[in-house]
Structures are given as structure tokens and as C-alpha cells.
Short mmCIF file of C-alpha atoms and ligand atoms in Angstrom, two decimals:
data_model
loop_
_atom_site.label_atom_id
_atom_site.label_comp_id
_atom_site.label_asym_id
_atom_site.label_seq_id
_atom_site.Cartn_x
_atom_site.Cartn_y
_atom_site.Cartn_z
CA MET T 1 0.00 0.00 0.00
CA ALA T 2 2.06 2.89 -1.24
CA SER T 3 0.97 6.22 0.14
CA ASN T 4 2.41 9.40 -1.17
CA SER T 5 4.34 11.28 1.48
CA ASN T 6 3.97 14.59 -0.37
CA LYS T 7 0.26 14.57 0.28
CA GLN T 8 -1.30 15.86 3.47
CA PRO T 9 -3.26 13.47 5.65
CA PRO T 10 -7.03 13.98 5.45
CA GLU T 11 -7.28 15.63 8.86
CA GLN T 12 -5.49 18.69 7.51
CA ARG T 13 -7.83 19.21 4.60
CA GLY T 14 -11.32 20.63 4.34
CA LEU T 15 -14.11 18.10 4.27
CA HIS T 16 -15.37 19.40 0.93
CA GLU T 17 -11.98 18.62 -0.50
CA LEU T 18 -12.11 15.18 1.01
CA TYR T 19 -15.54 14.24 -0.26
CA GLY T 20 -15.44 16.02 -3.59
CA GLU T 21 -18.01 14.69 -6.01
CA ASP T 22 -16.60 11.24 -5.80
CA PRO T 23 -15.18 9.94 -2.54
CA ILE T 24 -12.98 7.38 -4.23
CA LYS T 25 -11.48 9.95 -6.60
CA ALA T 26 -10.94 12.28 -3.64
CA ASP T 27 -9.20 9.52 -1.79
CA GLU T 28 -7.01 8.76 -4.76
CA GLN T 29 -5.93 12.37 -4.95
CA LEU T 30 -5.14 12.38 -1.27
CA TRP T 31 -3.05 9.29 -1.24
CA GLY T 32 -1.72 9.33 -4.75
CA ARG T 33 -2.71 5.75 -5.34
CA GLU T 34 -4.42 4.36 -8.36
CA THR T 35 -7.75 2.96 -7.44
CA ASP T 36 -10.13 0.80 -9.37
CA PRO T 37 -13.47 2.44 -8.55
CA ASN T 38 -15.14 -0.97 -8.55
CA SER T 39 -12.65 -2.42 -6.13
CA ARG T 40 -13.65 -2.83 -2.54
CA ARG T 41 -10.04 -2.09 -1.73
CA GLY T 42 -10.92 1.47 -2.66
CA PHE T 43 -12.20 1.91 0.86
CA LEU T 44 -9.10 0.82 2.66
CA ARG T 45 -7.76 4.36 3.06
CA ARG T 46 -8.28 6.53 6.07
CA SER T 47 -10.99 8.67 4.55
CA GLY T 48 -13.05 5.50 4.01
CA LEU T 49 -15.33 6.20 6.95
CA LEU T 50 -16.21 9.69 5.80
CA ALA T 51 -16.64 8.50 2.25
CA MET T 52 -18.89 5.78 3.52
CA ALA T 53 -21.20 8.15 5.41
CA THR T 54 -21.58 10.22 2.26
CA ALA T 55 -22.21 7.25 0.04
CA LEU T 56 -24.70 5.76 2.47
CA GLY T 57 -26.51 9.02 3.05
CA ALA T 58 -26.84 7.99 6.69
CA SER T 59 -25.19 8.76 9.97
CA ILE T 60 -23.08 6.07 11.61
CA PRO T 61 -23.94 6.05 15.33
CA PHE T 62 -20.89 4.01 16.34
CA ALA T 63 -18.52 5.59 13.83
CA LYS T 64 -15.93 6.34 16.46
CA ASN T 65 -15.49 2.62 17.10
CA MET T 66 -15.03 1.57 13.53
CA PRO T 67 -11.45 0.74 12.65
CA ALA T 68 -10.41 3.05 9.82
CA GLY T 69 -8.94 0.27 7.70
CA LEU T 70 -12.20 -1.57 7.09
CA ILE T 71 -14.17 -1.93 3.88
CA PRO T 72 -17.77 -1.13 4.84
CA ALA T 73 -19.89 -4.24 4.68
CA ALA T 74 -22.54 -2.17 2.85
CA PHE T 75 -20.27 -2.17 -0.18
CA ALA T 76 -19.34 -5.82 -0.04
CA GLN T 77 -22.44 -7.08 -1.82
CA SER T 78 -22.28 -8.64 -5.19
CA ASP T 79 -25.34 -8.85 -7.41
CA GLU T 80 -23.77 -10.39 -10.49
CA PRO T 81 -26.31 -12.57 -12.26
CA PHE T 82 -25.06 -16.02 -13.04
CA SER T 83 -26.38 -19.44 -13.82
CA LEU T 84 -24.80 -22.86 -13.84
CA PRO T 85 -26.79 -26.04 -14.39
CA GLY T 86 -28.20 -27.19 -11.04
CA LYS T 87 -26.98 -24.08 -9.23
CA GLU T 88 -28.95 -21.04 -8.19
CA GLY T 89 -27.75 -17.59 -7.27
CA LEU T 90 -24.05 -18.42 -7.23
CA VAL T 91 -21.57 -15.72 -8.17
CA VAL T 92 -19.07 -16.76 -10.81
CA LEU T 93 -15.45 -15.89 -10.13
CA ASN T 94 -13.92 -17.69 -13.07
CA ASP T 95 -15.30 -19.72 -15.93
CA ARG T 96 -12.07 -21.42 -17.07
CA PRO T 97 -12.05 -23.43 -14.90
CA ILE T 98 -15.50 -22.93 -13.36
CA ASN T 99 -15.41 -21.40 -9.90
CA ALA T 100 -18.51 -19.97 -8.27
CA GLU T 101 -19.34 -18.93 -4.73
CA THR T 102 -22.53 -18.60 -2.73
CA PRO T 103 -23.73 -15.28 -1.30
CA PRO T 104 -24.13 -15.61 2.49
CA HIS T 105 -27.92 -15.20 2.56
CA LEU T 106 -28.21 -18.25 0.26
CA LEU T 107 -26.38 -20.35 2.85
CA ASP T 108 -29.21 -19.85 5.36
CA ASP T 109 -30.40 -23.48 5.30
CA GLU T 110 -29.19 -25.64 8.16
CA ILE T 111 -28.13 -28.26 5.63
CA THR T 112 -26.82 -26.69 2.43
CA PRO T 113 -28.97 -27.66 -0.59
CA ALA T 114 -27.09 -28.85 -3.68
CA LYS T 115 -28.15 -25.80 -5.67
CA HIS T 116 -26.32 -23.56 -3.19
CA MET T 117 -23.09 -25.47 -2.82
CA PHE T 118 -20.09 -23.59 -4.20
CA VAL T 119 -18.02 -24.96 -7.08
CA ARG T 120 -14.24 -24.98 -7.10
CA ASN T 121 -12.58 -26.61 -10.09
CA ASN T 122 -8.88 -26.79 -10.83
CA GLY T 123 -9.37 -28.39 -14.21
CA LEU T 124 -11.95 -29.32 -16.80
CA VAL T 125 -15.24 -30.82 -15.64
CA PRO T 126 -15.40 -34.36 -17.04
CA ASN T 127 -17.82 -34.90 -19.88
CA ILE T 128 -21.19 -35.83 -18.38
CA GLU T 129 -21.38 -38.90 -20.65
CA THR T 130 -18.29 -40.34 -18.99
CA LEU T 131 -19.79 -40.01 -15.52
CA ASN T 132 -21.89 -43.15 -15.56
CA PRO T 133 -22.29 -44.55 -12.04
CA ASP T 134 -23.03 -48.01 -13.46
CA ASN T 135 -19.57 -48.56 -14.92
CA TRP T 136 -17.57 -46.21 -12.71
CA THR T 137 -14.65 -47.80 -10.93
CA LEU T 138 -12.57 -46.81 -7.94
CA GLU T 139 -9.08 -48.22 -7.68
CA ILE T 140 -7.27 -48.54 -4.36
CA GLY T 141 -3.50 -48.89 -4.57
CA GLY T 142 -0.24 -47.22 -3.66
CA GLU T 143 3.00 -48.59 -2.22
CA SER T 144 1.49 -48.94 1.26
CA CYS T 145 -1.56 -50.88 0.11
CA GLU T 146 -1.28 -54.63 0.71
CA THR T 147 -3.84 -55.81 -1.87
CA PRO T 148 -4.71 -53.28 -4.56
CA ARG T 149 -8.34 -53.64 -5.66
CA ILE T 150 -10.87 -52.15 -8.00
CA PHE T 151 -14.44 -51.51 -6.87
CA THR T 152 -17.54 -50.52 -8.79
CA ILE T 153 -19.95 -48.23 -7.00
CA ALA T 154 -22.27 -51.23 -6.69
CA ASP T 155 -19.42 -53.13 -4.96
CA LEU T 156 -18.88 -50.29 -2.51
CA LYS T 157 -22.59 -50.13 -1.76
CA ALA T 158 -22.84 -53.89 -1.30
CA GLN T 159 -19.64 -54.60 0.63
CA PHE T 160 -19.47 -51.77 3.17
CA GLU T 161 -21.74 -50.18 5.72
CA HIS T 162 -23.38 -46.93 4.60
CA HIS T 163 -22.92 -43.77 6.65
CA SER T 164 -24.37 -40.29 6.43
CA TYR T 165 -22.84 -37.19 7.98
CA GLN T 166 -23.39 -33.50 7.57
CA LEU T 167 -19.88 -32.25 6.72
CA THR T 168 -18.57 -28.72 6.42
CA VAL T 169 -16.30 -28.25 3.43
CA GLU T 170 -14.55 -24.94 2.93
CA CYS T 171 -11.98 -24.01 0.30
CA GLY T 172 -8.63 -23.11 1.86
CA GLY T 173 -8.74 -19.89 -0.17
CA ASN T 174 -12.17 -18.76 1.07
CA GLY T 175 -11.83 -15.07 2.04
CA ARG T 176 -8.75 -14.56 -0.15
CA SER T 177 -10.20 -11.34 -1.65
CA GLU T 178 -9.53 -9.44 1.56
CA TYR T 179 -5.77 -9.88 1.65
CA VAL T 180 -3.57 -6.88 0.84
CA PRO T 181 -1.42 -7.12 -1.17
CA ALA T 182 -3.76 -9.30 -3.20
CA ALA T 183 -2.90 -12.98 -3.46
CA SER T 184 -3.35 -14.58 -6.85
CA GLY T 185 -6.10 -17.12 -7.26
CA ASN T 186 -9.87 -17.01 -7.15
CA GLN T 187 -10.96 -13.94 -5.23
CA TRP T 188 -13.36 -15.74 -2.91
CA THR T 189 -15.25 -13.47 -0.53
CA THR T 190 -17.15 -15.60 2.00
CA GLY T 191 -18.96 -18.13 -0.15
CA ALA T 192 -16.59 -21.06 -0.70
CA VAL T 193 -18.12 -23.04 2.14
CA ALA T 194 -21.04 -25.43 2.48
CA SER T 195 -22.35 -28.03 4.90
CA PRO T 196 -24.48 -30.61 3.08
CA LYS T 197 -25.25 -34.14 4.21
CA PHE T 198 -23.10 -36.74 2.44
CA THR T 199 -23.80 -40.46 2.20
CA GLY T 200 -21.30 -43.14 1.32
CA VAL T 201 -18.90 -45.61 2.87
CA ARG T 202 -16.08 -44.92 5.28
CA LEU T 203 -12.72 -44.51 3.60
CA ARG T 204 -11.33 -46.48 6.54
CA ASP T 205 -13.49 -49.53 5.82
CA VAL T 206 -12.43 -49.58 2.18
CA LEU T 207 -8.74 -49.08 2.92
CA GLU T 208 -8.77 -51.75 5.61
CA ALA T 209 -10.38 -54.17 3.18
CA CYS T 210 -7.37 -53.64 0.92
CA GLY T 211 -4.83 -53.84 3.76
CA ILE T 212 -2.90 -50.86 5.11
CA LYS T 213 0.82 -51.52 5.45
CA LYS T 214 2.59 -50.48 8.65
CA ASP T 215 4.58 -47.78 6.89
CA ALA T 216 1.49 -45.92 5.62
CA VAL T 217 1.50 -42.22 6.42
CA TYR T 218 -0.76 -40.54 3.88
CA ILE T 219 -3.46 -41.10 1.28
CA GLY T 220 -3.79 -39.36 -2.05
CA TYR T 221 -6.69 -39.12 -4.51
CA TYR T 222 -6.95 -38.93 -8.28
CA GLY T 223 -10.05 -37.65 -10.09
CA ALA T 224 -11.33 -37.91 -13.65
CA ASP T 225 -11.05 -34.21 -14.46
CA LEU T 226 -8.30 -33.12 -16.84
CA HIS T 227 -5.68 -30.48 -16.23
CA PRO T 228 -6.83 -27.13 -17.72
CA SER T 229 -4.28 -27.64 -20.53
CA GLY T 230 -6.23 -30.74 -21.58
CA ASP T 231 -3.02 -32.78 -21.35
CA PRO T 232 -4.13 -36.24 -20.11
CA SER T 233 -0.72 -36.92 -18.56
CA ARG T 234 -1.15 -34.08 -16.08
CA GLU T 235 -3.46 -34.15 -13.07
CA SER T 236 -5.69 -31.16 -12.42
CA ILE T 237 -5.22 -31.71 -8.69
CA SER T 238 -4.24 -34.74 -6.61
CA ARG T 239 -4.13 -34.09 -2.90
CA GLY T 240 -4.60 -36.12 0.24
CA VAL T 241 -4.52 -36.28 4.02
CA PRO T 242 -2.43 -38.03 6.69
CA MET T 243 -3.65 -41.51 7.74
CA SER T 244 -5.09 -40.16 11.02
CA LYS T 245 -7.54 -37.98 9.07
CA ALA T 246 -8.16 -40.64 6.43
CA LEU T 247 -9.18 -43.15 9.10
CA GLU T 248 -11.67 -40.92 10.94
CA ASP T 249 -15.29 -42.12 11.12
CA GLU T 250 -16.51 -39.09 9.16
CA THR T 251 -14.11 -39.38 6.21
CA LEU T 252 -16.32 -40.72 3.43
CA ILE T 253 -16.25 -41.99 -0.10
CA ALA T 254 -19.62 -40.49 -0.98
CA TRP T 255 -22.06 -41.02 -3.85
CA ALA T 256 -24.92 -38.95 -2.46
CA MET T 257 -25.50 -35.46 -1.18
CA ASN T 258 -28.72 -34.67 0.66
CA ASP T 259 -30.09 -38.09 -0.35
CA GLU T 260 -29.64 -37.47 -4.07
CA ASP T 261 -26.85 -38.19 -6.53
CA LEU T 262 -23.94 -35.79 -6.14
CA PRO T 263 -24.31 -32.82 -8.50
CA VAL T 264 -22.02 -33.16 -11.53
CA LEU T 265 -20.13 -29.99 -10.58
CA ASN T 266 -19.56 -31.35 -7.06
CA GLY T 267 -18.03 -34.65 -8.12
CA HIS T 268 -20.74 -37.03 -9.40
CA PRO T 269 -20.71 -40.01 -9.29
CA LEU T 270 -18.18 -40.41 -6.44
CA ARG T 271 -16.12 -38.12 -4.25
CA LEU T 272 -13.98 -38.12 -1.17
CA VAL T 273 -15.12 -35.92 1.72
CA CYS T 274 -12.71 -34.88 4.46
CA GLY T 275 -14.85 -32.50 6.56
CA GLY T 276 -13.14 -29.66 8.43
CA TRP T 277 -10.01 -29.68 6.24
CA PRO T 278 -9.36 -27.54 3.20
CA ALA T 279 -11.91 -28.80 0.67
CA SER T 280 -9.05 -29.38 -1.75
CA THR T 281 -8.55 -32.66 0.16
CA SER T 282 -12.07 -33.79 -0.84
CA GLY T 283 -11.38 -35.23 -4.29
CA LYS T 284 -14.20 -35.07 -6.82
CA TRP T 285 -14.94 -37.50 -9.69
CA LEU T 286 -12.92 -39.96 -7.64
CA LYS T 287 -11.11 -42.65 -9.65
CA LYS T 288 -8.25 -43.76 -7.46
CA ILE T 289 -6.95 -43.61 -3.93
CA VAL T 290 -3.36 -44.41 -3.10
CA ILE T 291 -2.01 -45.33 0.33
CA ARG T 292 1.40 -43.70 0.59
CA ASN T 293 4.56 -44.33 2.64
CA GLN T 294 5.39 -40.63 2.29
CA VAL T 295 3.48 -37.37 2.17
CA HIS T 296 1.48 -37.65 -1.06
CA ASP T 297 3.26 -35.86 -3.90
CA GLY T 298 0.38 -35.28 -6.36
CA ASN T 299 -0.25 -31.97 -8.10
CA LYS T 300 -0.91 -29.12 -5.66
CA MET T 301 0.44 -31.01 -2.63
CA ALA T 302 3.74 -29.13 -2.57
CA ALA T 303 4.24 -25.60 -1.22
CA PRO T 304 3.14 -22.96 -1.96
CA SER T 305 -0.13 -24.74 -2.86
CA TYR T 306 -2.41 -25.11 0.16
CA SER T 307 0.49 -24.18 2.42
CA VAL T 308 1.14 -21.25 4.75
CA PRO T 309 4.35 -19.85 6.25
CA LYS T 310 5.49 -21.62 9.44
CA TYR T 311 5.96 -18.22 11.09
CA PRO T 312 4.12 -14.89 10.72
CA VAL T 313 5.34 -12.79 7.79
CA ALA T 314 4.86 -9.15 6.80
CA PRO T 315 2.37 -8.61 3.98
CA GLY T 316 4.05 -9.08 0.61
CA THR T 317 6.96 -11.16 1.91
CA GLN T 318 8.41 -13.79 -0.43
CA VAL T 319 8.47 -16.98 1.58
CA PRO T 320 10.75 -19.86 0.56
CA ASN T 321 8.82 -23.10 -0.02
CA GLU T 322 10.80 -24.89 2.68
CA ASP T 323 9.43 -22.39 5.21
CA MET T 324 5.84 -23.34 4.39
CA GLU T 325 3.66 -26.06 5.88
CA ILE T 326 0.60 -27.86 4.54
CA ILE T 327 -2.72 -26.59 5.89
CA GLN T 328 -4.51 -29.18 7.99
CA SER T 329 -7.66 -28.37 9.99
CA MET T 330 -9.42 -25.13 8.96
CA PRO T 331 -9.72 -22.33 11.56
CA VAL T 332 -12.82 -21.20 13.49
CA LYS T 333 -15.23 -19.15 11.39
CA SER T 334 -18.85 -18.05 11.11
CA LEU T 335 -21.39 -16.56 8.71
CA ILE T 336 -24.42 -14.35 9.17
CA THR T 337 -26.94 -15.90 6.79
CA PHE T 338 -29.97 -13.85 7.86
CA PRO T 339 -30.71 -11.05 7.27
CA LYS T 340 -29.15 -10.29 3.91
CA THR T 341 -26.61 -7.50 4.10
CA GLY T 342 -27.95 -4.07 3.22
CA ILE T 343 -31.48 -4.42 4.59
CA SER T 344 -33.46 -1.56 6.12
CA HIS T 345 -34.88 -2.23 9.54
CA GLN T 346 -37.51 -0.33 11.55
CA LEU T 347 -36.21 1.31 14.73
CA GLY T 348 -37.78 -0.08 17.90
CA GLN T 349 -38.32 -3.58 16.55
CA PRO T 350 -36.00 -6.43 17.46
CA LEU T 351 -34.10 -7.87 14.49
CA ALA T 352 -33.81 -11.66 14.25
CA VAL T 353 -30.29 -12.65 13.19
CA ARG T 354 -28.93 -16.11 12.48
CA GLY T 355 -26.17 -18.06 10.83
CA HIS T 356 -23.67 -20.89 11.23
CA ALA T 357 -20.26 -21.38 12.80
CA TRP T 358 -17.62 -24.08 12.34
CA ALA T 359 -14.07 -24.78 13.46
CA GLY T 360 -12.34 -27.40 11.33
CA ASP T 361 -11.71 -30.54 13.39
CA LEU T 362 -12.89 -28.76 16.54
CA SER T 363 -16.34 -27.60 17.56
CA VAL T 364 -17.54 -24.07 18.23
CA SER T 365 -18.20 -23.18 21.87
CA GLU T 366 -19.45 -19.57 21.63
CA LEU T 367 -20.80 -17.12 19.09
CA HIS T 368 -20.72 -13.40 19.86
CA LEU T 369 -22.42 -10.53 18.04
CA SER T 370 -21.60 -6.83 17.94
CA ILE T 371 -23.53 -3.87 16.50
CA ASP T 372 -20.93 -1.26 17.48
CA PHE T 373 -17.91 -2.29 15.39
CA GLY T 374 -16.61 -4.66 18.02
CA ALA T 375 -16.71 -2.36 21.07
CA THR T 376 -19.21 -4.57 22.89
CA TRP T 377 -20.33 -8.13 22.25
CA HIS T 378 -23.13 -10.37 23.39
CA LYS T 379 -23.61 -14.09 23.11
CA ALA T 380 -25.99 -15.65 20.60
CA ASP T 381 -27.76 -18.97 21.15
CA LEU T 382 -25.51 -21.63 19.66
CA ARG T 383 -26.64 -25.16 18.91
CA LYS T 384 -24.64 -28.37 18.94
CA PRO T 385 -23.64 -29.75 15.53
CA ALA T 386 -25.79 -32.48 13.91
CA ASN T 387 -22.61 -34.58 14.15
CA ARG T 388 -18.89 -33.95 14.44
CA LEU T 389 -17.59 -31.74 11.56
CA ALA T 390 -21.05 -30.30 10.75
CA TRP T 391 -21.45 -26.55 11.14
CA GLN T 392 -23.46 -25.25 14.08
CA HIS T 393 -26.44 -22.93 13.91
CA TRP T 394 -26.76 -19.82 16.00
CA GLN T 395 -29.44 -17.19 16.40
CA SER T 396 -30.17 -14.04 18.31
CA GLU T 397 -32.29 -10.91 18.43
CA LEU T 398 -30.75 -7.48 18.24
CA SER T 399 -32.09 -4.03 19.13
CA PHE T 400 -30.67 -0.74 17.93
CA PRO T 401 -30.43 2.45 20.01
CA GLU T 402 -31.17 4.97 17.23
CA LYS T 403 -31.58 5.35 13.48
CA GLY T 404 -28.53 5.08 11.25
CA TYR T 405 -26.02 2.74 9.65
CA TYR T 406 -24.93 -0.29 11.61
CA GLU T 407 -22.90 -3.37 10.96
CA ILE T 408 -23.57 -6.69 12.59
CA TRP T 409 -20.39 -8.59 13.25
CA ALA T 410 -20.27 -12.26 14.24
CA LYS T 411 -17.34 -13.82 16.07
CA ALA T 412 -17.09 -17.51 16.86
CA VAL T 413 -14.86 -19.10 19.49
CA ASP T 414 -13.64 -22.68 19.07
CA SER T 415 -13.52 -25.42 21.69
CA ASN T 416 -9.87 -24.54 22.41
CA GLY T 417 -10.85 -20.94 23.24
CA LYS T 418 -9.53 -19.45 20.00
CA ALA T 419 -11.68 -16.66 18.53
CA GLN T 420 -12.02 -15.35 14.99
CA PRO T 421 -10.02 -12.19 14.41
CA MET T 422 -12.06 -9.03 13.80
CA VAL T 423 -9.81 -8.03 10.94
CA VAL T 424 -8.04 -10.10 8.30
CA PRO T 425 -5.54 -12.46 9.95
CA GLY T 426 -1.86 -12.86 9.13
CA TRP T 427 -1.09 -12.34 5.46
CA ASN T 428 0.26 -15.35 3.58
CA PRO T 429 1.50 -15.58 -0.01
CA LYS T 430 -1.44 -17.55 -1.42
CA GLY T 431 -4.16 -15.89 0.63
CA TYR T 432 -5.42 -18.88 2.59
CA LEU T 433 -7.29 -19.16 5.88
CA ASN T 434 -8.93 -15.77 6.14
CA ASN T 435 -11.31 -16.32 9.04
CA ALA T 436 -12.02 -12.66 9.84
CA CYS T 437 -15.41 -11.90 11.37
CA HIS T 438 -18.25 -11.79 8.87
CA ARG T 439 -19.99 -8.41 8.79
CA ILE T 440 -23.30 -7.33 7.32
CA ALA T 441 -24.76 -3.85 6.87
CA VAL T 442 -28.10 -2.80 8.38
CA GLN T 443 -29.77 0.57 7.95
CA VAL T 444 -32.09 1.35 10.87
CA ILE T 445 -34.86 3.71 9.76
N1 LIG B 501 -11.00 -33.94 -8.90
C1 LIG B 501 -11.03 -32.75 -8.31
N2 LIG B 501 -11.31 -32.69 -7.00
C2 LIG B 501 -11.35 -31.49 -6.37
C3 LIG B 501 -11.07 -30.30 -7.06
C4 LIG B 501 -10.78 -30.39 -8.46
O1 LIG B 501 -10.56 -29.38 -9.14
N3 LIG B 501 -10.77 -31.63 -9.03
N4 LIG B 501 -11.05 -29.11 -6.38
C5 LIG B 501 -10.81 -29.21 -4.95
C6 LIG B 501 -10.97 -27.95 -4.26
S1 LIG B 501 -9.66 -26.87 -4.28
C7 LIG B 501 -12.10 -27.68 -3.53
S2 LIG B 501 -12.23 -26.25 -2.63
C8 LIG B 501 -13.23 -28.61 -3.51
C9 LIG B 501 -14.50 -27.93 -3.95
O2 LIG B 501 -15.59 -28.79 -3.90
P1 LIG B 501 -16.92 -28.39 -4.62
O3 LIG B 501 -16.61 -27.89 -6.00
O4 LIG B 501 -17.78 -29.59 -4.61
O5 LIG B 501 -17.57 -27.28 -3.81
O6 LIG B 501 -13.03 -29.73 -4.35
C10 LIG B 501 -11.72 -30.24 -4.33
N5 LIG B 501 -11.66 -31.47 -5.06
MO1 LIG B 502 -10.14 -25.18 -2.69
#
């Protein structure tokens, strides 16, 4: 963030100069920085608050509490129209490969419906004609597999016990758009997360049926999607998890989501699901699983992919790959799924607020809400998860002291006592693990 030292800080200038006709332009002049007027980063400068009041046409009762570096939640909405087969209301971030996220108010269901589950593809979606569940096979192998075998989906269904779990899957890059300097990759805001119910067989049962050698340390998956180049000798992505995660009760080889076939974009006819870990470990269009005697070395396993620095670094630092570690459990996080950001609310009436919270392998123990930019907090009612690794629902009622612009902030605390940060957490080169508090805008009238 280069600021121009020749320019005066805003305090020393007249307000008319600051606002001008266009607050973003005015800000640019002040700080000598090129700004994309459509970029939410345009509000990161110190005059952001004043610009916001002008743009909103409303007073901000708790303005003095609001950290100057924040992008107002009122401007964080996206109304881009978009349609993908079987999906509704998702916002497309990239179409080659297809990546689309879900606006928070469409994640209001306790169990995420298929039409609202985000899509994150690293390669080319397999041709629908090749995704026939009747002749699909899953191969189990690898150097630490005693007896490599091939199963049809019918074999899996017939030979192993079926299990259903609601599992929270979140892309490791969810929230990336808020990092400064920007990290390359899909600019996810908050919508690369979902918590549907998956049905399948335990990965453990299948691996044990094939024999796990004593030296096994990791599993890796291979899917049927091609690398974006179309080169069949290259994998689009091939990641995995340590044996301890692979052997958990909830780690599934799933064929169904919410009691229906998996949607094509979410891995039909078969996928791996490792709830609570970066969703990149949940292989779609699953063709093969290998049991490894070393950390799996498929595409996107090595740093910097899905890895973060082992120590905190200053924003923009170049971090050597050997100083990075693979992301395991995702951090504590929450969403406000009702109301939709930007609503108007009548003064004097309580406002019902609700959402979900999750914490990777852990559970969430508290959910706090603030309407005064984090100066004071109060606890919401938080429910237990449907099962381990499912997100937890919370709800509350809020009252507002006077008319004006407010933000509702939600902050979850995990079962180890760790809370979400109010602002974007430690910068990392690829922009992973942003679990900053979710904020929505409310205008009290
Ligand atoms: N075969 C395959 N599996 C994959 C991917 C992929 O591109 N190909 N993307 C991974 C990543 S990075 C994420 S975040 C999740 C997304 O799952 P979804 O598209 O069902 O929401 O799938 C993971 N599994
Ligand atoms: Mo991801």
C-alpha cells in the first residue's frame, strides 16, 4: 500500500476537499494511489469512513469505534447474475475453470442444498457422458496398500456399511479477496463453504479391506477431471490427508449429497469428503486412492499450494517453499446468513439474526455478536452440531439504540478458546485461511 508522502493526511484538509463529487477519486488524490473504482479495496484508506457516510446518506452512530482500515460491509455485496446447471444464485469468479461462490444469505439453510453449494474446479469438468455410475470404478492402490483392488460403486454399496454425515467443506482460499497485497487465485469473498449431508462408505473400511501396510503415512486421490491444458498426462489436482484424518469415522467416499446423486459440478458419481479440512482434500470425480509411505506428492500437494508460512510474515513477503507447511484443519469461522446485508430495519423492533459457525476438526463453543464495530459483544444462542464436523447454527435478536447505519459482526470461538479475528488475519502468499469476522450492513430507519 504505497501512500504518497507529499500529500497531506485527510485531517489537515477541508471536508469538501475530502468528499469532492466522488469519494474514491478524492481519496485517490489524497493518497496518490491508483484505485479501481469498482474495487472494494478502494475503501481501505483513512478517509473511508467519511466516504462511507456520504455514500450511504446515513449517519453512523458508532462511527468512532469503527477501525479506519475496514471496507464497509454495505459495499461488499455482489449482485452479479449467473447461472450454472443445477446451481442457483451463485456468483461466478472464473469460468475457465469454473469457480462460483454462494452469497451468504443463500447459505441460510441448516443443511446446504445442492443448488447452493459452491463450485471450485482446478481443471476441466469431465464430460457428463463419462460419468456413468453403473460402470464407474474406484481403484485402491499405492505402495502402502497390501492388496490393490478395484471396486464398482455397486461393490462399494454392497460390501461396506453406509454412513451419512453433515460435513462442512470450505476451500482453503475462502476469504482470499480481503488480503492486501492481493494474493493470486480465485478472489473468494465468504462463499466457498457449504455443509451438506453426504452419504457413502467410510474410507477407513475400504482401505482396511485392501490392507494398510505399517509404513502408511498418507493417502492421495486422483479424479477424472483433466488439467486445464487438456493434457491427459497431467493431473488437475491430486491431494490427500495423513492416515489419522483418512481413518476418521466421518471421512467418506460419498455417492450422495442430501439423499440425491452428487451434483455433476460437485463430483458425481463419487467423491472423497474430508470434513473440516481444506476442501481441496475432498477429491471429486474420484477414480483412485493411493495409500502412501510418504506425504502424497500429487499436483498441488507441494508448497506454496495449500500451504502457509510456518511463522508470521509481513504482507508481501516472499516466503521460501521450505518455510511453508501444509494446511490441515481449517480455523474457526462463522457466517451471518440472515438477514441479507444491506437491509433496512424499523427502529424499535427487534431484528432476528442467524447463521452458522464451524471450526475445522474442533467444535464451536461460543458465538458473539456486535452492532458497534466490536466495542461490545453479546452471546448468541448456539446449537450443537448435527454430528462432528457439521457446522453449528446460531441465532439471536438485536435491538438498535437509534436510526442510522450499523454493521452486525459475528465472532465464533472454538472449543480450544480461540476466537475469529475481527480483521483479516496474518497475510500469507497464497491468501489462505482468512477467518475474519463476517460483517453485514443494516440501515435502521
Ligand atoms: N477432482 C477434483 N477434486 C477437487 C477439485 C478439483 O478441481 N478436481 N477441487 C478441490 C478444491 S480446491 C475444492 S475447494 C473442492 C471444492 O468442492 P466443490 O466444488 O464440490 O464445492 O473440491 C476439491 N476437489
Ligand atoms: Mo479449494
